[in-house]
Tab-separated table of C-alpha atoms in Angstrom:
chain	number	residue	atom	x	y	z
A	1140	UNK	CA	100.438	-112.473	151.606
A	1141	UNK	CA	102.595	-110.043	149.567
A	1142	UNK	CA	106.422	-110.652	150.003
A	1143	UNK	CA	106.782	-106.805	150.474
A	1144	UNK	CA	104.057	-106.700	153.393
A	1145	UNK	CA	106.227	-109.406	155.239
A	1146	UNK	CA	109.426	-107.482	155.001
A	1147	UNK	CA	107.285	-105.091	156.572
A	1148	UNK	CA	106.515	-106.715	159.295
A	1149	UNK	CA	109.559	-108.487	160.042
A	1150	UNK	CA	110.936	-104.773	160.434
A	1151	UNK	CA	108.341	-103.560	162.506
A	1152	UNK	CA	108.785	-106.215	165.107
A	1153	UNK	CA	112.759	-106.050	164.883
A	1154	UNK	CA	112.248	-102.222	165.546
A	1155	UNK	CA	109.867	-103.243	168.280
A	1156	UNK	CA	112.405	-105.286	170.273
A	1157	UNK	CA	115.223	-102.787	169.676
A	1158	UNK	CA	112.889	-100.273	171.328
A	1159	UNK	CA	112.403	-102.933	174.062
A	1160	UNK	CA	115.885	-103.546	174.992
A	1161	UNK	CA	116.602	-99.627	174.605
A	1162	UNK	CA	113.927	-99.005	177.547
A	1163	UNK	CA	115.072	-101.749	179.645
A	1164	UNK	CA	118.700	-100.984	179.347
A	1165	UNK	CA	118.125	-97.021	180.210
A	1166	UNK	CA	116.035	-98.314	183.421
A	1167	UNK	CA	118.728	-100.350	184.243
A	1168	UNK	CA	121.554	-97.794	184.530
A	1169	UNK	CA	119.340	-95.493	185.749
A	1170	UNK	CA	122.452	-94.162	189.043
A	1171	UNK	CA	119.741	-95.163	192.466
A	1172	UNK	CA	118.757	-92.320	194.301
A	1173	UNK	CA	120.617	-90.184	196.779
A	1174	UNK	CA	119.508	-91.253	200.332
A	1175	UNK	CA	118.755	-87.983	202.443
A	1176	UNK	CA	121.950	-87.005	204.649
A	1177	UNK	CA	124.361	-84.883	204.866
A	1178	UNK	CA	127.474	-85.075	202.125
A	1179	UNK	CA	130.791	-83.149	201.571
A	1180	UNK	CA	130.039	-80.395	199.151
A	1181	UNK	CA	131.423	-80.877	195.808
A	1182	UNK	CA	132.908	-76.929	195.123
A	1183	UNK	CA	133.943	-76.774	198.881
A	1184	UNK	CA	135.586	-79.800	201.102
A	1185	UNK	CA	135.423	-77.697	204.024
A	1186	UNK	CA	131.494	-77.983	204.617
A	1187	UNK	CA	128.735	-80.278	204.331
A	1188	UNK	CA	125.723	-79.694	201.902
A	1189	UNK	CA	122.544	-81.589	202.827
A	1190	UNK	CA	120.191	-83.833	200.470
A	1191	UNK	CA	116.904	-84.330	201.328
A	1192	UNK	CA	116.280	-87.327	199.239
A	1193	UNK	CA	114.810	-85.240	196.376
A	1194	UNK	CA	117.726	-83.034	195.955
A	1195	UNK	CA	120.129	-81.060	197.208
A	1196	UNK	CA	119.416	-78.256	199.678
A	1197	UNK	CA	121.192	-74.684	200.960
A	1198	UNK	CA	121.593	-76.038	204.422
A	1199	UNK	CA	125.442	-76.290	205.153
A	1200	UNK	CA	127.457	-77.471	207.969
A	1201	UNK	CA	131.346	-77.477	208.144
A	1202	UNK	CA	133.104	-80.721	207.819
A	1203	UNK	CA	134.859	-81.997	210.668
A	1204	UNK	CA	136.429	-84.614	209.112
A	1205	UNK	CA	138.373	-82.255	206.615
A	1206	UNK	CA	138.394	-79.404	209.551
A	1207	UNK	CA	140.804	-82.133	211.441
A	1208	UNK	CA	143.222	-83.214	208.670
């Protein structure tokens, strides 16, 4: 087998594994889901924004806990 045809190769499969670790890092660090509830809105501490699970919606409630401080 041609020398040049193994260099080749050799690159190919150390391209291969690079792409491997690249996927399984970027699954890895992948931030977990939001779990549905009800969270203090990020623009406005004095209400509540609620997440469904899938994102966030326009239902609001006001925050008690920064009502009473």
């Amino acid at each position: 087998m041609p020398t040049w045809i193994v260099v080749v190769l050799v690159i190919a499969v150390i391209i291969a594994i690079g792409v491997i670790f690249a996927l399984v890092r970027y699954y890895r660090e992948k931030p977990p889901p939001i779990p549905a509830g009800w969270y203090p809105d990020l623009h406005d501490p004095s209400i509540e924004r609620r997440h469904d699970g899938s994102g966030w919606t326009d239902d609001t409630r006001p925050n008690e806990e920064e009502r009473n401080r």
